[in-house]
Coordinates of C-alpha atoms in Angstrom, one line a residue:
M290 CA 43.8 37.5 43.6
K291 CA 40.9 38.5 41.4
R292 CA 41.8 40.2 38.1
K293 CA 40.1 41.4 35.0
I294 CA 38.9 38.6 32.6
R295 CA 40.9 38.7 29.4
M296 CA 39.0 38.7 26.1
G297 CA 40.2 37.9 22.6
M298 CA 38.0 39.0 19.7
V299 CA 37.3 37.3 16.3
G300 CA 36.0 39.8 13.8
G301 CA 34.8 43.3 14.7
G302 CA 37.5 45.3 12.9
R303 CA 37.4 48.6 11.1
G304 CA 34.0 49.2 9.6
A305 CA 32.2 46.6 11.6
F306 CA 29.1 47.5 13.6
I307 CA 28.5 44.7 16.1
G308 CA 32.2 44.4 17.1
G309 CA 32.1 47.9 18.6
V310 CA 28.9 47.1 20.5
H311 CA 30.6 44.0 22.0
R312 CA 33.7 45.9 23.0
I313 CA 31.7 48.7 24.7
A314 CA 29.4 46.2 26.5
A315 CA 32.3 44.1 27.7
A316 CA 34.0 47.2 29.2
I317 CA 31.0 48.7 31.0
D318 CA 31.5 46.9 34.3
Q319 CA 35.3 47.0 34.2
Q320 CA 35.5 43.3 34.7
I321 CA 36.8 42.5 31.2
E322 CA 39.8 43.7 29.1
L323 CA 40.5 43.2 25.4
V324 CA 43.9 41.7 25.2
C325 CA 44.1 40.3 21.7
G326 CA 42.2 39.7 18.5
A327 CA 42.0 38.5 15.0
F328 CA 39.8 41.3 13.8
S329 CA 39.5 40.5 10.1
S330 CA 40.2 37.7 7.6
N331 CA 42.5 40.3 6.0
P332 CA 45.7 40.3 8.1
E333 CA 46.5 43.9 7.3
K334 CA 43.0 45.1 8.3
S335 CA 43.4 43.1 11.5
R336 CA 46.7 44.8 12.2
L337 CA 45.3 48.2 11.6
S338 CA 42.3 47.4 13.8
G339 CA 44.7 46.3 16.6
E340 CA 46.3 49.7 16.3
D341 CA 42.9 51.4 16.8
F342 CA 42.5 49.4 20.0
Y343 CA 46.1 50.1 21.3
L344 CA 47.0 46.5 21.4
P345 CA 50.6 45.3 21.2
T346 CA 51.5 44.1 17.8
D347 CA 52.3 40.5 19.0
R348 CA 48.7 40.1 20.3
V349 CA 47.1 41.1 17.0
Y350 CA 46.7 38.0 14.7
G351 CA 46.0 37.4 11.1
S352 CA 43.5 34.6 11.7
Y353 CA 41.5 33.1 14.5
E354 CA 43.5 29.8 14.2
E355 CA 46.8 31.7 14.8
M356 CA 45.2 33.6 17.8
I357 CA 43.9 30.5 19.5
L358 CA 47.1 28.5 19.1
K359 CA 49.5 31.3 20.1
E360 CA 47.4 32.4 23.0
K361 CA 47.3 28.8 24.3
E362 CA 51.2 28.9 24.4
L363 CA 51.2 31.9 26.8
P364 CA 51.3 31.5 30.6
L365 CA 47.9 31.2 32.3
G366 CA 48.4 34.7 33.8
E367 CA 48.8 36.3 30.4
R368 CA 46.7 34.4 27.8
M369 CA 43.1 35.3 27.0
D370 CA 40.4 33.6 29.0
F371 CA 37.6 33.6 26.4
I372 CA 37.0 34.6 22.8
S373 CA 34.2 36.8 21.6
I374 CA 33.0 35.9 18.1
V375 CA 31.4 38.9 16.2
T376 CA 31.7 37.7 12.6
P377 CA 29.0 37.0 10.0
N378 CA 27.0 33.8 10.7
H379 CA 29.1 31.5 8.5
V380 CA 32.3 32.2 10.6
H381 CA 30.8 31.4 14.0
F382 CA 31.3 27.7 14.1
G383 CA 35.0 27.4 13.2
P384 CA 36.4 29.7 15.9
A385 CA 33.9 28.5 18.5
K386 CA 34.8 24.8 17.9
M387 CA 38.5 25.5 17.9
A388 CA 38.3 27.6 21.1
L389 CA 36.4 24.9 23.0
E390 CA 38.8 22.2 21.8
N391 CA 41.7 24.3 23.1
G392 CA 40.3 25.2 26.5
F393 CA 38.9 28.7 26.0
H394 CA 35.4 29.9 27.0
V395 CA 33.2 31.4 24.2
V396 CA 30.9 34.3 23.8
C397 CA 29.2 34.2 20.4
D398 CA 26.9 36.5 18.5
K399 CA 23.7 35.0 17.4
P400 CA 22.6 32.9 15.6
V401 CA 25.0 30.4 17.1
T402 CA 26.0 28.7 13.8
F403 CA 25.3 28.5 10.1
N404 CA 23.1 25.4 10.4
V405 CA 21.7 22.9 12.9
D406 CA 24.4 20.3 12.4
E407 CA 27.1 22.8 13.5
A408 CA 25.1 23.8 16.5
E409 CA 24.7 20.2 17.6
I410 CA 28.5 19.7 17.5
L411 CA 29.0 22.8 19.7
V412 CA 26.4 21.6 22.2
K413 CA 28.3 18.3 22.5
L414 CA 31.7 20.0 22.8
V415 CA 30.4 22.3 25.6
E416 CA 29.0 19.2 27.4
E417 CA 32.3 17.4 27.1
T418 CA 34.6 20.2 28.1
G419 CA 32.4 21.9 30.7
L420 CA 33.5 25.3 29.3
I421 CA 31.3 28.4 29.4
F422 CA 29.4 29.3 26.2
A423 CA 27.3 32.4 26.1
L424 CA 25.1 33.5 23.2
T425 CA 24.4 37.3 22.9
H426 CA 20.6 37.3 22.7
N427 CA 21.1 40.7 24.4
Y428 CA 17.4 41.5 24.8
T429 CA 17.2 39.0 27.7
G430 CA 19.5 41.4 29.6
Y431 CA 17.0 44.2 30.1
P432 CA 15.9 44.6 33.8
M433 CA 12.2 44.7 32.8
V434 CA 12.5 41.6 30.7
K435 CA 13.9 39.8 33.7
Q436 CA 11.0 41.2 35.8
A437 CA 8.5 39.9 33.3
R438 CA 10.1 36.4 33.4
N439 CA 9.9 36.5 37.2
M440 CA 6.2 37.5 37.2
V441 CA 5.3 34.7 34.8
K442 CA 7.2 32.2 36.8
N443 CA 5.5 33.3 40.1
G444 CA 2.0 33.0 38.6
R445 CA 1.3 36.8 38.5
I446 CA -0.7 36.4 35.3
G447 CA -1.9 32.9 35.8
K448 CA -1.3 30.1 33.3
V449 CA -0.1 31.5 30.0
R450 CA -2.6 31.4 27.2
K451 CA -1.3 33.6 24.4
I452 CA 2.0 35.2 23.3
V453 CA 2.4 37.8 20.6
V454 CA 5.9 38.9 19.8
E455 CA 7.1 41.0 16.9
Y456 CA 10.3 42.6 15.5
P457 CA 9.7 45.1 12.7
Q458 CA 12.5 47.0 11.0
G459 CA 12.5 49.0 7.8
W460 CA 16.1 49.3 6.7
L461 CA 15.9 46.6 4.0
A462 CA 12.7 48.0 2.3
T463 CA 14.9 48.6 -0.8
K464 CA 17.7 46.5 -2.3
V465 CA 20.4 48.0 -0.1
E466 CA 22.6 45.0 -0.6
D467 CA 23.4 46.3 -4.2
T468 CA 25.1 49.3 -2.7
D469 CA 28.2 49.3 -0.6
Q470 CA 26.2 48.6 2.6
K471 CA 28.3 45.9 4.3
Q472 CA 25.6 44.8 6.8
A473 CA 23.0 44.4 4.1
S474 CA 25.4 42.6 1.8
W475 CA 26.2 39.6 4.1
R476 CA 22.8 39.4 5.8
T477 CA 21.0 38.8 2.5
D478 CA 23.6 36.4 1.2
P479 CA 22.6 32.7 1.9
A480 CA 26.2 31.7 1.7
K481 CA 27.0 33.9 4.7
S482 CA 23.7 34.3 6.5
G483 CA 22.3 30.8 6.2
M484 CA 18.9 29.6 5.3
G485 CA 17.1 32.5 7.0
G486 CA 17.2 36.2 6.2
A487 CA 15.0 38.3 8.5
M488 CA 14.0 35.1 10.2
G489 CA 17.6 34.2 11.2
D490 CA 18.6 37.8 11.9
I491 CA 15.8 39.2 14.0
G492 CA 13.2 36.4 14.1
T493 CA 15.5 34.4 16.3
H494 CA 15.6 37.3 18.8
A495 CA 11.8 37.2 19.0
E496 CA 11.7 33.5 19.4
N497 CA 14.3 33.6 22.2
L498 CA 12.5 36.4 24.0
A499 CA 9.1 34.6 24.0
E500 CA 10.7 31.4 25.4
Y501 CA 12.8 33.3 27.9
I502 CA 10.0 35.3 29.4
T503 CA 7.4 32.5 29.5
D504 CA 9.7 29.6 30.1
L505 CA 7.6 27.7 27.5
K506 CA 9.1 26.0 24.5
I507 CA 7.7 26.3 21.0
T508 CA 6.5 22.9 19.9
E509 CA 5.0 23.6 16.4
V510 CA 5.1 26.3 13.7
C511 CA 2.9 27.3 10.8
A512 CA 4.9 29.8 8.8
E513 CA 4.9 32.1 5.7
L514 CA 8.2 33.6 4.7
T515 CA 8.3 36.2 1.9
S516 CA 11.0 38.0 -0.1
F517 CA 9.2 41.2 -1.0
V518 CA 12.2 43.0 -2.6
E519 CA 12.6 41.7 -6.1
G520 CA 15.8 39.7 -6.6
R521 CA 16.4 39.2 -2.9
R522 CA 17.6 35.7 -2.2
L523 CA 16.4 35.4 1.5
D524 CA 13.2 36.3 3.3
D525 CA 12.7 39.9 4.4
D526 CA 9.3 39.3 6.1
A527 CA 7.9 36.4 8.2
N528 CA 4.5 35.7 9.7
I529 CA 4.3 32.6 12.0
L530 CA 1.7 30.9 14.1
L531 CA 3.1 29.2 17.1
R532 CA 2.1 26.4 19.5
F533 CA 3.8 26.3 22.9
E534 CA 4.0 23.8 25.7
E535 CA 1.1 23.6 28.1
G536 CA -1.4 24.6 25.4
A537 CA -0.4 28.2 24.9
R538 CA -0.7 29.7 21.4
G539 CA 1.3 32.5 19.8
V540 CA 2.0 34.7 16.9
L541 CA 5.5 35.8 15.7
H542 CA 5.9 38.5 13.1
C543 CA 9.3 39.9 12.0
S544 CA 10.0 42.1 9.0
Q545 CA 12.9 44.2 7.6
I546 CA 10.7 45.9 5.0
A547 CA 8.3 47.6 7.4
V548 CA 9.0 51.2 6.2
G549 CA 9.6 53.6 9.0
E550 CA 10.3 51.0 11.7
E551 CA 13.5 51.0 13.6
N552 CA 14.1 48.2 16.1
G553 CA 10.5 47.7 17.3
L554 CA 10.9 44.4 19.2
N555 CA 8.0 44.0 21.6
I556 CA 6.1 41.3 23.3
R557 CA 2.7 40.8 24.9
V558 CA 1.8 37.8 27.1
W559 CA -1.7 37.0 28.3
G560 CA -2.5 34.5 31.0
E561 CA -5.7 33.5 32.8
T562 CA -5.6 36.4 35.3
G563 CA -3.5 39.1 33.7
G564 CA -1.1 40.2 31.0
L565 CA 2.4 41.7 30.4
E566 CA 3.6 44.1 27.7
W567 CA 7.2 45.2 27.0
H568 CA 8.7 47.3 24.2
Q569 CA 12.4 47.3 23.4
M570 CA 12.3 51.0 22.4
R571 CA 10.8 51.9 25.8
P572 CA 12.8 49.3 27.8
N573 CA 12.5 50.8 31.3
T574 CA 8.7 50.2 31.4
L575 CA 6.8 46.9 31.9
I576 CA 3.0 47.1 31.7
V577 CA 1.2 44.6 33.9
K578 CA -2.5 44.1 33.1
Q579 CA -5.2 42.8 35.5
L580 CA -8.6 41.3 35.3
E581 CA -9.9 43.9 37.6
G582 CA -8.3 47.3 38.2
P583 CA -6.0 49.5 36.1
N584 CA -2.9 48.6 34.2
V585 CA 0.2 49.0 36.3
H586 CA 3.4 50.4 34.9
Y587 CA 6.5 48.9 36.5
R588 CA 9.7 51.0 36.1
T589 CA 13.3 50.0 36.3
G590 CA 14.7 50.8 39.8
V591 CA 11.3 51.7 41.3
G592 CA 9.5 49.7 43.9
N593 CA 9.8 46.1 45.0
L594 CA 11.3 44.4 41.9
S595 CA 12.7 40.9 41.6
D596 CA 16.3 40.1 42.4
A597 CA 16.9 39.4 38.8
A598 CA 15.7 42.8 37.7
N599 CA 17.7 44.5 40.4
H600 CA 20.8 42.5 39.4
A601 CA 20.6 43.8 35.9
Q602 CA 20.3 47.5 36.9
R603 CA 23.3 49.8 37.3
I604 CA 22.1 53.4 37.8
P605 CA 19.2 55.0 39.8
A606 CA 15.7 55.2 38.5
G607 CA 15.0 57.8 35.9
H608 CA 18.3 57.4 34.1
P609 CA 17.6 55.3 31.0
E610 CA 19.5 52.0 30.5
G611 CA 19.2 50.5 27.1
Y612 CA 20.8 48.3 24.4
L613 CA 24.4 48.6 25.5
E614 CA 23.6 47.9 29.1
A615 CA 21.5 44.9 28.3
F616 CA 24.4 43.6 26.2
A617 CA 26.7 44.3 29.1
N618 CA 24.6 42.2 31.5
I619 CA 25.6 39.1 29.5
Y620 CA 29.3 40.0 29.6
K621 CA 29.0 40.8 33.3
N622 CA 27.6 37.4 34.2
V623 CA 30.1 35.6 31.9
A624 CA 32.9 37.4 33.7
A625 CA 31.5 36.5 37.1
C626 CA 31.3 32.8 36.1
I627 CA 34.9 32.8 34.8
Q628 CA 36.0 34.5 38.1
H629 CA 34.3 31.7 40.0
R630 CA 36.1 29.1 37.9
L631 CA 39.4 30.8 38.7
A632 CA 38.6 30.9 42.4
G633 CA 37.2 27.4 42.6
T634 CA 33.8 28.6 43.7
Q635 CA 30.3 28.4 42.4
P636 CA 28.4 31.2 40.6
T637 CA 24.9 32.3 41.8
K638 CA 21.8 31.6 39.9
L639 CA 21.6 35.3 38.9
E640 CA 25.2 35.1 37.6
R641 CA 24.4 32.1 35.5
D642 CA 21.5 33.9 33.8
F643 CA 22.5 34.3 30.2
P644 CA 21.6 32.5 26.9
N645 CA 23.8 29.5 26.3
V646 CA 24.7 27.1 23.5
K647 CA 21.4 25.1 23.9
D648 CA 19.4 28.2 23.4
G649 CA 21.5 28.7 20.2
L650 CA 20.6 25.2 19.1
R651 CA 16.9 25.9 19.7
G652 CA 17.2 29.0 17.6
M653 CA 18.8 27.1 14.7
R654 CA 16.1 24.4 14.9
F655 CA 13.4 27.1 14.9
V656 CA 14.8 28.7 11.8
E657 CA 15.1 25.3 10.1
K658 CA 11.6 24.3 10.8
V659 CA 10.1 27.7 9.9
V660 CA 11.8 27.6 6.5
E661 CA 10.8 23.9 6.0
N662 CA 7.2 24.7 6.8
S663 CA 7.0 27.8 4.6
R664 CA 8.3 25.8 1.6
G665 CA 6.2 22.8 2.3
T666 CA 2.5 21.9 2.2
E667 CA 1.9 20.8 5.7
K668 CA -0.1 23.2 7.9
W669 CA 2.0 22.5 11.1
T670 CA 5.6 21.4 11.5
K671 CA 6.9 20.1 14.8
L672 CA 9.9 21.7 16.4

């Protein structure tokens, strides 16, 4: 008998932003239920957070180690099926590694780990265990992003020549980390965020989106990282030239000091016979450009869209679907894949469409090489 998939959460307690996003996204399709959690490194805060979510006290844990070991002791019909890791970057690797070693699937917020070495260990563990590992590069979940990927794959714009992707924000235009702003505090701390600031936080989203839509890997980078705010220890702005497979060229710009910008992730792709343009803040529209004739605006739920785009849509055309629904598409597919594991069946290609641990490793290598190139004297650094 099919049942809801059971989720345990690491992090995401009181005062956390992204934990709430994950919980909402996981619940949208009613395929997943939160059954336990270690919601904070502070056991009392974890307990209080568990009360907020109406969990039984014996399923609220003081650490992720306790959660994984005690959940493993429960019968198969009661224990969690997977963990969702929604902690700062430096607390991704430990729970992910331990979960995999103890037979639990993993959904992890990006970037996958603190550094490349940790990411390589997780890739090896996933290969050895065969467990599911999903990375929440949630922007890949938008229907029109999937439509764009399908069009590129089917030759709608011809061979790809140029990719321009950018992610401007303005929320770190001042030294917010010196206030009580929790998000700014850890994201600008190299001990918690890793070697990349804006680059690791939002630059990896731009990198992943460019590779996902075009199915071309970045091969070389020429980068300049800047910390504009005095005293900030990590970059808050990045400008990068990119070389892709098959001769394509690109530009990636991300910034968290672009005053007035919100979450302006957007991408433009030009091929030999056409182009594509998509904006995260207008997610239901994909603009398709042609050598001859007008630009065509594709809309979510309208016309003859790809199976992938339709699979990612929930409501009729004209009703906006956005950030939470895109996030939910990752959880929906993960739940379907776990259901197939329980039933001994195989998931469809559409159900397997979510970022995985190898995408996470690519993201970490990308950040590493961008930082290396920016600090060095070589014009180009191979990825």
